[in-house]
Short mmCIF file of C-alpha atoms in Angstrom, two decimals:
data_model
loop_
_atom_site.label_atom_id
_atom_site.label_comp_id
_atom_site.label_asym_id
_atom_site.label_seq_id
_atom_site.Cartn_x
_atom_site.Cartn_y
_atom_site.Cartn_z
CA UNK W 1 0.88 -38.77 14.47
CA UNK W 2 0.42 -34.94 13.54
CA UNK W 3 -2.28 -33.40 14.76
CA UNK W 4 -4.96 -31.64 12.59
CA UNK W 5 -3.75 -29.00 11.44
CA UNK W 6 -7.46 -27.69 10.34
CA UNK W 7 -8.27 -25.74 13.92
CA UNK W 8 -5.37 -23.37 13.10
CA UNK W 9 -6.83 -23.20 9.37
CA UNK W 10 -9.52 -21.86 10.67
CA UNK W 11 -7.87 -19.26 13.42
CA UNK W 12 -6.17 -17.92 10.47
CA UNK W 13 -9.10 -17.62 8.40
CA UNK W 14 -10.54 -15.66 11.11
CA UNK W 15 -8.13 -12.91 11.25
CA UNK W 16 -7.06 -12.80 7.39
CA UNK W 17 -10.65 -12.96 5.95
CA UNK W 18 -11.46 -10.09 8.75
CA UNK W 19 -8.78 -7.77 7.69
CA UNK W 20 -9.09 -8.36 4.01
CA UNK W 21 -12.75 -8.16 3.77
CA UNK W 22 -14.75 -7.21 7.09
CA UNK W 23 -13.00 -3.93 7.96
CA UNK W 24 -12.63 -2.30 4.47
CA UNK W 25 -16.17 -3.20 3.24
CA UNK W 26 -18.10 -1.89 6.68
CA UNK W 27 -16.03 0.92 7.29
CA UNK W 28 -15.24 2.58 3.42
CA UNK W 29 -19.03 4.22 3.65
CA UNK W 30 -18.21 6.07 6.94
CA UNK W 31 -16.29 8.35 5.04
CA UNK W 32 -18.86 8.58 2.39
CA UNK W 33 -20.28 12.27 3.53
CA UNK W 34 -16.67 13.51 4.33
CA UNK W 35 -16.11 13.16 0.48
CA UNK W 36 -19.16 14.21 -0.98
CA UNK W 37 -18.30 17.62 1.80
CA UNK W 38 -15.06 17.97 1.30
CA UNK W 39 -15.00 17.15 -2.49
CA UNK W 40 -18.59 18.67 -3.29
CA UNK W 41 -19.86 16.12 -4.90
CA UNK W 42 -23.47 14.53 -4.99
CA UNK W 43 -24.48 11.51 -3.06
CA UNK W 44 -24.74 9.55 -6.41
CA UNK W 45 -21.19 10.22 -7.62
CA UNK W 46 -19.85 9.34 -4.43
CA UNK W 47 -21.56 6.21 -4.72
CA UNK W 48 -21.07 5.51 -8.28
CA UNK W 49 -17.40 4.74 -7.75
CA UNK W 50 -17.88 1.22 -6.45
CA UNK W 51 -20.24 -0.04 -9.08
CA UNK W 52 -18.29 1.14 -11.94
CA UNK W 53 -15.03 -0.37 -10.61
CA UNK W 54 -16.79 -3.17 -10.63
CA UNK W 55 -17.63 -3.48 -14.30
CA UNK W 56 -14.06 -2.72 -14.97
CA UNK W 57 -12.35 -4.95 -12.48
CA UNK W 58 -14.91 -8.00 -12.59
CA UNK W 59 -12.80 -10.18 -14.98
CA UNK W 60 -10.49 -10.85 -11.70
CA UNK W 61 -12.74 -13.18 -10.47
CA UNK W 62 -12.92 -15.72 -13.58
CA UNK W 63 -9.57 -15.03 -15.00
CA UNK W 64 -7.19 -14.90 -12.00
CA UNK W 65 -8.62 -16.28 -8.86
CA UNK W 66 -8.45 -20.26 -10.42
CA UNK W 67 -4.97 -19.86 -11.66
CA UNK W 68 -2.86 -18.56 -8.21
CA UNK W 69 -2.48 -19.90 -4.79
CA UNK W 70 -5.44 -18.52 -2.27
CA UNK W 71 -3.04 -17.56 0.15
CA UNK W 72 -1.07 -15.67 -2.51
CA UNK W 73 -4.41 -14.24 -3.17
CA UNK W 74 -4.85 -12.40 0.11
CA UNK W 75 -1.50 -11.31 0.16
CA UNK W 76 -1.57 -9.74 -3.43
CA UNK W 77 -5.50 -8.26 -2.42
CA UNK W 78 -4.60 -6.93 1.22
CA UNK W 79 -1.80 -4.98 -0.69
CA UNK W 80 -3.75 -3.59 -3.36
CA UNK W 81 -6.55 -2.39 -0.63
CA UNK W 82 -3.92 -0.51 1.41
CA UNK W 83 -2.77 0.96 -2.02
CA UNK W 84 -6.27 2.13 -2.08
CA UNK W 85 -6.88 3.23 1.33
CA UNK W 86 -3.96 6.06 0.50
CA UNK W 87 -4.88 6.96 -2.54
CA UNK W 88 -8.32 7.83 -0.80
CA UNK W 89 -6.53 10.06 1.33
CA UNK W 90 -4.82 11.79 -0.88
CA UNK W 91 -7.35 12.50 -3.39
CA UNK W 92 -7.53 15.99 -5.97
CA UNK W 93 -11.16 16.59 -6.94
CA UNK W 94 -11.08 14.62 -10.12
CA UNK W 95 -13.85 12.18 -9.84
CA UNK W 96 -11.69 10.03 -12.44
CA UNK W 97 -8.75 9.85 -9.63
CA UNK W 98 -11.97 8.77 -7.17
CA UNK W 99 -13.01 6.13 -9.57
CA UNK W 100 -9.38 5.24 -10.55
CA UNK W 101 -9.15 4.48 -6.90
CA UNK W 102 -12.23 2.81 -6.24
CA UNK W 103 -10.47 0.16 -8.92
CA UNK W 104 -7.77 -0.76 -7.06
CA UNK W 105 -9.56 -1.38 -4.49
CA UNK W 106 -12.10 -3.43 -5.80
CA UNK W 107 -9.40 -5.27 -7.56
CA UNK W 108 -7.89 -6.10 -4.36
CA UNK W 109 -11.63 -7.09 -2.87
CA UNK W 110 -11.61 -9.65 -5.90
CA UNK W 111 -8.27 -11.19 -5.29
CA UNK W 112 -7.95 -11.31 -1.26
CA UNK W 113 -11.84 -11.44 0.08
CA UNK W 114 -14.17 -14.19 0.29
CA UNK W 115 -13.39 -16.61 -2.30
CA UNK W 116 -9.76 -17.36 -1.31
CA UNK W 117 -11.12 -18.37 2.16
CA UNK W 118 -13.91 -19.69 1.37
CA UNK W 119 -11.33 -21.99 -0.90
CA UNK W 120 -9.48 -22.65 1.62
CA UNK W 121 -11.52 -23.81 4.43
CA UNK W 122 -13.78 -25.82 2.22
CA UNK W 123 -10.33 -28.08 1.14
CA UNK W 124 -9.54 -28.29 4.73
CA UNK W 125 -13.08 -29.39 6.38
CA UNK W 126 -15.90 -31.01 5.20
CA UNK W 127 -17.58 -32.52 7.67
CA UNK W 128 -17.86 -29.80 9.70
CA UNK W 129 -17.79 -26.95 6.89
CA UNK W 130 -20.18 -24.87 8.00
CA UNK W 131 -19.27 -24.11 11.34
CA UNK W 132 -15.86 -24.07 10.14
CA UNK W 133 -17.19 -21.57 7.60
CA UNK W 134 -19.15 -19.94 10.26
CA UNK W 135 -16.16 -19.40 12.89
CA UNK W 136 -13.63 -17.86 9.97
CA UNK W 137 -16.40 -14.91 8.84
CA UNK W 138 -16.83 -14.02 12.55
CA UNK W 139 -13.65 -12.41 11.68
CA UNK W 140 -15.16 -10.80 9.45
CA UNK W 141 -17.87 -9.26 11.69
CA UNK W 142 -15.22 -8.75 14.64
CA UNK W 143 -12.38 -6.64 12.47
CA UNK W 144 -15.60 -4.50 10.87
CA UNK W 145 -16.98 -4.14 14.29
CA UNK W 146 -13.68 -2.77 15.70
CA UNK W 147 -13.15 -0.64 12.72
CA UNK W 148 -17.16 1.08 13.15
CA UNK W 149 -15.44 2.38 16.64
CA UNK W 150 -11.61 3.21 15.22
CA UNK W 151 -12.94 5.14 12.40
CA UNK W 152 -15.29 7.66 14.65
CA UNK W 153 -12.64 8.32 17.40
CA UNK W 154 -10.10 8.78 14.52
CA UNK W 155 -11.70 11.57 12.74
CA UNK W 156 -12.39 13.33 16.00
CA UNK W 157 -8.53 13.67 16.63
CA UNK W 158 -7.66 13.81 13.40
CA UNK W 159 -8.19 15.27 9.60
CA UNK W 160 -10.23 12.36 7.91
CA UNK W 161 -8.00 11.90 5.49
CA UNK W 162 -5.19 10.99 8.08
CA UNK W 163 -7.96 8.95 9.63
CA UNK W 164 -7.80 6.75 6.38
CA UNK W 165 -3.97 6.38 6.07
CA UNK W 166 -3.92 4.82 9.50
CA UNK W 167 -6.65 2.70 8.97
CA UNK W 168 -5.31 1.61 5.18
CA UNK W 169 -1.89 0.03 7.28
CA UNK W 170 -4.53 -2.40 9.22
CA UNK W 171 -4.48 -4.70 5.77
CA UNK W 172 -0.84 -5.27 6.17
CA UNK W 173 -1.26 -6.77 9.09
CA UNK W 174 -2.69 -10.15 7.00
CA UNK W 175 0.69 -10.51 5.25
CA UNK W 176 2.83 -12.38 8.06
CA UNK W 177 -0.41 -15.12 8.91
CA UNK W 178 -1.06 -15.85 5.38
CA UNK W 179 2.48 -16.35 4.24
CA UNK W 180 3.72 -18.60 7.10
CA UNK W 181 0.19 -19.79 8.65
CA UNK W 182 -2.03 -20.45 5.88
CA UNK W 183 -2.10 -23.80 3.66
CA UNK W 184 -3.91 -23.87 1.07
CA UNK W 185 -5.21 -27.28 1.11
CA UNK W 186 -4.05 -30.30 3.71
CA UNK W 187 -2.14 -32.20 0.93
CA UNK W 188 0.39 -29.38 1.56
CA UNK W 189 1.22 -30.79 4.53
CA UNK W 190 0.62 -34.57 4.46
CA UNK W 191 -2.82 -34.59 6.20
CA UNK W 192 -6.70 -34.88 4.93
CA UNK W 193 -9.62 -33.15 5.28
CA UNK W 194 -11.32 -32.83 8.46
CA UNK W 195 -8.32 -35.15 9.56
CA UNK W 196 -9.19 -38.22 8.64
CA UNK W 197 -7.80 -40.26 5.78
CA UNK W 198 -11.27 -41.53 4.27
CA UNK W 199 -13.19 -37.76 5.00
CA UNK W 200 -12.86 -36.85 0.84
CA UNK W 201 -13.41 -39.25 -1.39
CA UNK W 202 -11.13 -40.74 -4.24
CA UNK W 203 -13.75 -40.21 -6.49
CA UNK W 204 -13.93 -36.52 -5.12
CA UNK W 205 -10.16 -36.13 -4.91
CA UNK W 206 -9.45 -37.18 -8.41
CA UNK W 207 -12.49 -35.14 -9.92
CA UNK W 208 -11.80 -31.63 -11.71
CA UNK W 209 -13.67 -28.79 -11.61
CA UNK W 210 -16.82 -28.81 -13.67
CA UNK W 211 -16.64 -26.40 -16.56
CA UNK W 212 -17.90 -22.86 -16.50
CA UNK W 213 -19.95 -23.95 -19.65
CA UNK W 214 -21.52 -26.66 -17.17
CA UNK W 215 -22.16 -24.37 -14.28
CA UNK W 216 -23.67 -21.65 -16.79
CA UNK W 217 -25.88 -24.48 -18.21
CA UNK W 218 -27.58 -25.26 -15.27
CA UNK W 219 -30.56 -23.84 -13.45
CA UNK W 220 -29.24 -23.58 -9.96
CA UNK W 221 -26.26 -21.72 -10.93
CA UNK W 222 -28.70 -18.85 -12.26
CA UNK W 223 -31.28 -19.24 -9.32
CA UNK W 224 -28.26 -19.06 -6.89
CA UNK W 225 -26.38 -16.21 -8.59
CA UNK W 226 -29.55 -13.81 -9.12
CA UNK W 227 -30.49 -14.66 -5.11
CA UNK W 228 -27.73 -13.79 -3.89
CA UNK W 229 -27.23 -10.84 -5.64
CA UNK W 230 -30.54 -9.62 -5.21
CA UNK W 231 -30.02 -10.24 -1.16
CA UNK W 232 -26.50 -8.66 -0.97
CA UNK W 233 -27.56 -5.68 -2.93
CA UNK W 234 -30.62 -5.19 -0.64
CA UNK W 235 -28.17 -5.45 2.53
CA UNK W 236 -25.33 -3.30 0.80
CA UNK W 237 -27.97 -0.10 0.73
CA UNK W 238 -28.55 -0.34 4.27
CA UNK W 239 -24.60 -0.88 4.84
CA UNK W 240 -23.63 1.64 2.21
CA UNK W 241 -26.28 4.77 2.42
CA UNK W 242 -26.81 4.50 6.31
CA UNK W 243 -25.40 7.78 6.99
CA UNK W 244 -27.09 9.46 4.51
CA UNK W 245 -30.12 8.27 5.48
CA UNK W 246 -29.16 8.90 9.32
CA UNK W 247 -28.51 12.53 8.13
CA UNK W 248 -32.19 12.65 6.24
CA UNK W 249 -33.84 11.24 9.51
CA UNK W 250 -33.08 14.52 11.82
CA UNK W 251 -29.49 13.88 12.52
CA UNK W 252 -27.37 16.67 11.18
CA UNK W 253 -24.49 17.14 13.30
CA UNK W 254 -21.31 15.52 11.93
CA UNK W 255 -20.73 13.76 15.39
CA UNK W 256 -24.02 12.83 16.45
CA UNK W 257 -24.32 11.19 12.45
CA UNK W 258 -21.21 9.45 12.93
CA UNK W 259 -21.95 8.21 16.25
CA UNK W 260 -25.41 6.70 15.47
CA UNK W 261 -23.51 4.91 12.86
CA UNK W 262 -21.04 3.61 14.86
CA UNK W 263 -23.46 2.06 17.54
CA UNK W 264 -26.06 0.81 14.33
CA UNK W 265 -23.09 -0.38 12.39
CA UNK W 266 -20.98 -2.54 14.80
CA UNK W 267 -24.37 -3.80 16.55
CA UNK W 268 -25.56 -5.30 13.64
CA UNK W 269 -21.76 -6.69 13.10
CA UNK W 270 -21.84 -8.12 16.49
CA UNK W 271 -25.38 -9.54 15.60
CA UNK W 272 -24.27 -10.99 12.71
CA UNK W 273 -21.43 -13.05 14.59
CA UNK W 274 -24.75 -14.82 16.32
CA UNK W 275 -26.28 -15.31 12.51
CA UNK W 276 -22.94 -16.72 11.62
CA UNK W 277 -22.69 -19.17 14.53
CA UNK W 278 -26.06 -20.03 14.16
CA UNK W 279 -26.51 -20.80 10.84
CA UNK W 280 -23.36 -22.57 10.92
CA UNK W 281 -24.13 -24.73 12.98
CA UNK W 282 -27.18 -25.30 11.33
CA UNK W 283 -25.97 -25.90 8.32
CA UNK W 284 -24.35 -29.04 9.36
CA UNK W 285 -27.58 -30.49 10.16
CA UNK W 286 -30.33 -29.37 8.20
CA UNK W 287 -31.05 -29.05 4.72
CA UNK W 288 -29.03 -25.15 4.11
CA UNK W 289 -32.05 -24.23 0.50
CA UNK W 290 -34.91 -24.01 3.47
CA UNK W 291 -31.97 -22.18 5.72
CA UNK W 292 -31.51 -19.77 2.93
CA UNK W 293 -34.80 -18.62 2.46
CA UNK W 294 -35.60 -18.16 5.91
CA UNK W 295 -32.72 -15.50 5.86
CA UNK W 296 -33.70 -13.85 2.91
CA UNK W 297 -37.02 -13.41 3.89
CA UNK W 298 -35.62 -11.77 7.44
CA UNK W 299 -33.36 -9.05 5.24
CA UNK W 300 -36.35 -8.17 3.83
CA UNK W 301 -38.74 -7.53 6.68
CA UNK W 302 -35.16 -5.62 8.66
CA UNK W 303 -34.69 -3.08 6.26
CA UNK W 304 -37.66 -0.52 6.65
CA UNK W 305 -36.68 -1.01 10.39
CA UNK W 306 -34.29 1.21 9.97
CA UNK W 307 -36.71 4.32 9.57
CA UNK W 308 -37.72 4.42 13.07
CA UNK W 309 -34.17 5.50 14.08
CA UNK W 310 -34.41 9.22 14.46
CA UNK W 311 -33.18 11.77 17.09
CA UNK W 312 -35.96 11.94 19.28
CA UNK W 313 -36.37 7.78 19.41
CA UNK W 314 -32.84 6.84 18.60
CA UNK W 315 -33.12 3.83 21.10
CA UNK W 316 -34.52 1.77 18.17
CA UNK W 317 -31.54 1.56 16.70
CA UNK W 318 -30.78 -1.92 18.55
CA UNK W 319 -33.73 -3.61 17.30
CA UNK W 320 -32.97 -2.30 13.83
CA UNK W 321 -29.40 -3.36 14.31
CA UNK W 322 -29.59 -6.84 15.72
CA UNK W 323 -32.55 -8.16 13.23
CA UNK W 324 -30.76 -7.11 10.63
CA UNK W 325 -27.22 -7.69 11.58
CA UNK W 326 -27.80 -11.45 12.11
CA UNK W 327 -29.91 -11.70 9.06
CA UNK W 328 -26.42 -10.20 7.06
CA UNK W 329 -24.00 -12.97 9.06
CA UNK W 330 -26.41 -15.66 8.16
CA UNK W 331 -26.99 -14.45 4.40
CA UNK W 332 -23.49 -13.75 4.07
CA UNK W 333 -22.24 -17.59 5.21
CA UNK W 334 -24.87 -19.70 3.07
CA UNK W 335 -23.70 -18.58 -0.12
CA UNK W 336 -20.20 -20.51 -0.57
CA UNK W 337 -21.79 -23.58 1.25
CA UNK W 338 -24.93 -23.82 -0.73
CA UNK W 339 -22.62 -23.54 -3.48
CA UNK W 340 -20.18 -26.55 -2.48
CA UNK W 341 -23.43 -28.27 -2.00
CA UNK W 342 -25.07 -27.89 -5.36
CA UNK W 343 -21.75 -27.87 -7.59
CA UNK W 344 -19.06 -29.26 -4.94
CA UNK W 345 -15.86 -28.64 -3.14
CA UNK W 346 -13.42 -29.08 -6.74
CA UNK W 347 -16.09 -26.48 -8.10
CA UNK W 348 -16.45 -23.94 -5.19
CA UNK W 349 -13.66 -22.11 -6.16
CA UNK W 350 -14.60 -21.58 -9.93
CA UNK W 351 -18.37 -21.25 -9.01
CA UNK W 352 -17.49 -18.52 -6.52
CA UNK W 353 -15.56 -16.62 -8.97
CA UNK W 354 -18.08 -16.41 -10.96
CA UNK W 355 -21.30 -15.46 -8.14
CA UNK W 356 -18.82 -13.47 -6.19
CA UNK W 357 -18.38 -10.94 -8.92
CA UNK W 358 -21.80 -10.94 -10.15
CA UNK W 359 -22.92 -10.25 -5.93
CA UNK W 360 -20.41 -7.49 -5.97
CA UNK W 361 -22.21 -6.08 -8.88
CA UNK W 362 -25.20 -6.37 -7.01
CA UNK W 363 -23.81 -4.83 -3.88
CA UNK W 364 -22.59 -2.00 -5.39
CA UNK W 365 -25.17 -0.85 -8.27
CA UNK W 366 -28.20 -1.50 -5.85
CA UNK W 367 -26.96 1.13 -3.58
CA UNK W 368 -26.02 3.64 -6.44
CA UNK W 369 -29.36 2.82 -7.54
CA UNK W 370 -31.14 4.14 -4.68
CA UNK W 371 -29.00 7.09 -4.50
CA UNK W 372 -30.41 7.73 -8.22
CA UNK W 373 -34.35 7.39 -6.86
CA UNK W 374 -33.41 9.33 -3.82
CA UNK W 375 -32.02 12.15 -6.32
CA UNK W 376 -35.58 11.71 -8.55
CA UNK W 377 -37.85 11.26 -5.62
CA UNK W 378 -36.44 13.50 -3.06
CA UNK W 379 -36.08 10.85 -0.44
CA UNK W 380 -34.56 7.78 0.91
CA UNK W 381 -37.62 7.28 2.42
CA UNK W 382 -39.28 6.61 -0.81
CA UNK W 383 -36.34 5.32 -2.38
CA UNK W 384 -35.21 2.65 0.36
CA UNK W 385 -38.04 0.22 -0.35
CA UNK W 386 -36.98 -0.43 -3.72
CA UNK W 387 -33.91 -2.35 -1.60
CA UNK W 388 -37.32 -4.36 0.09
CA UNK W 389 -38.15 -5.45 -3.37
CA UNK W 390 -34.77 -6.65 -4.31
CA UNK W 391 -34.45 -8.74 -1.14
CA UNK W 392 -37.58 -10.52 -2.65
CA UNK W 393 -36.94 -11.75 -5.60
CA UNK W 394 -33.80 -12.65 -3.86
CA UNK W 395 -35.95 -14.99 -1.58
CA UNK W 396 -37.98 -15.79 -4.79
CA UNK W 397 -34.52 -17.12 -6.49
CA UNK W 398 -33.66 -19.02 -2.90
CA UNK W 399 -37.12 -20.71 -3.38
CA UNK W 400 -36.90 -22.33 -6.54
CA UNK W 401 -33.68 -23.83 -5.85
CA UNK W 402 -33.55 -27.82 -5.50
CA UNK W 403 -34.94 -28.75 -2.28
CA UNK W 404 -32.56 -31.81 -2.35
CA UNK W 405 -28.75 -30.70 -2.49
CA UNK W 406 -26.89 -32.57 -5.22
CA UNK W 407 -23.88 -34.77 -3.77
CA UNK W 408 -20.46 -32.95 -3.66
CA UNK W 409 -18.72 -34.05 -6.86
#
């Protein structure tokens, strides 16, 4: 007999869903400052790229992600990201080529990040989903972990903008595991989920995806989407606008600000591996809605944490970093497997495309938003709490969702 097939599923997962998601989306804002320097351009129109690529790229989600082949997915996204990566490079100082740019590579976040995998391991295990779930967005953490330390030592041997070419050709390295490792789902291959012939149901395997007018009609979808929007916007500020507010809190030099970032930003990644793990494990034996809140309630209280990090006490940045880096893994995980839980495996994908995009918005606008106080008020120190708030009506949402998961249809 074959063996399972699933543990390399997951292996694959690990290094695809890193490459394609975790080092683009923690490393992009370590350039942030060299364009707003080198382009002259205000911290909000710097950050007003990624929110307004997301408005015109958003209909990926719902429109292609059902219709194609996951796998197909990353390889069409990973391509579109590196497309991106040297168009950043190469920019004029037209902020409609910046925002142009931003598109394609927010396309490519739609089509190749987490909802292909997410897919893809939740057809493959469900037994053990979350810590399957858990182990594939350690990749995640570990590829945007390596890329907080490649992207510092680049730019110190290099012109930034060569810096970003090199690091754009990392994406291409998803294209050989996801064409000839990846399966979609174990059918492909003659074997079941979790490996065992009575794991998913007939009833299950036979059922089709509920209807978006279904999912939009119900009260968990809502509750779910607006939580964990509200929770991935509040995290996105910190991850987006940490070197701006680095640079506001007394450190002023280029490479003292970039290497402050570099220690915050791959500590938290490497704390986040621990929320993943955690949680994931977990999630496979308690109920995930009380799971959920707990971690919503922790990105909250991290957050202002991050205003004790300043020159002359720069040793807090490890608390700051590991609270909230393992309240991010944890946040980041439950989403998809709540989901599966509440609308169920045949659903995930269409769910997802639909919470996905609408988190995206949320990670994008909140931080543009706080860029937009910051401009008004004068500081992020004023202007960061408003991220607090958002993390608590994202805990509010988490709250109110049914304490009793519904059975995976």
């Amino acid at each position: 007999m074959r063996r399972f097939y699933g543990p390399w599923i997951v292996i694959a997962c690990f290094f695809t869903f890193g490459i394609a998601s975790g080092f683009p989306y923690y490393n992009i804002a370590f350039f942030y400052d060299y364009f707003r320097d080198d382009h002259g351009w205000a911290q909000q129109v710097v950050t007003f790229g990624p929110p307004l690529a997301v408005l015109l790229t958003i209909w990926a989600g719902p429109f292609i992600v059902p219709r194609v082949s996951p796998r197909w997915l990353i390889i069409a996204g990973t391509g579109l990201i590196f497309v991106a990566f040297q168009w950043f490079a190469r920019l004029g100082h037209s902020r409609a080529e910046y925002y142009a740019a931003w598109c394609v590579y927010m396309l490519g976040y739609f089509l190749a990040g987490p909802i292909p995998h997410q897919v893809i391991i939740s057809n493959w295990y469900k037994k053990g989903r979350g810590r399957a779930m858990g182990l594939a967005y350690v990749g995640g953490a570990v590829m945007g972990a390596l890329g907080n330390k490649l992207s510092p030592f680049l730019v110190a041997r290099m012109p930034y903008t060569d810096a970003l070419k090199l690091m754009g050709f990392v994406l291409l390295l998803a294209w050989p595991i996801a064409f000839f490792v990846l399966k979609d789902r174990p059918a492909d291959i003659g074997q079941h989920a979790d490996g065992e012939e009575g794991s998913v149901s007939a009833a299950e395997l036979a059922a089709e995806p509920l209807p978006f007018a279904t999912l939009m009609s119900a009260r968990e979808f809502w509750l779910l989407l607006v939580g964990s929007a509200a929770s991935i916007g509040a995290i996105a500020s910190v991850n987006f606008l940490m070197k701006f507010v680095l640079e506001e809190q007394g450190f002023h030099d280029q490479a003292a600000r970039n290497a402050i970032w570099s220690t915050a930003s791959s500590v938290a990644l490497i704390a986040a591996i621990g929320g993943r793990l955690l949680v994931g494990y977990l999630a496979d034996r308690w109920r995930r809605q009380p799971l959920m809140l707990a971690t919503y309630i922790l990105v909250a209280i991290a957050i202002p944490m991050l205003f004790l990090v300043r020159p002359e006490q720069s040793g807090y940045v490890y608390p700051f970093a590991v609270i909230f880096g393992f309240a991010m893994g944890a946040d980041y995980m439950l989403i998809p497997l709540m989901a599966a839980d509440l609308f169920g495996v045949r659903s995930l994908g269409r769910a997802m495309s639909a919470i996905l995009p609408s988190d995206t918005v949320g990670q994008y606008w909140c931080p543009n938003l706080i860029a937009q106080l910051r401009s008004v008020w004068g500081a992020y120190a004023s202007a960061l709490w408003v991220s607090c708030g958002v993390a608590a009506v994202g805990a509010a949402a988490v709250a109110l969702l049914p304490r009793q998961e519904k059975k995976t249809r």
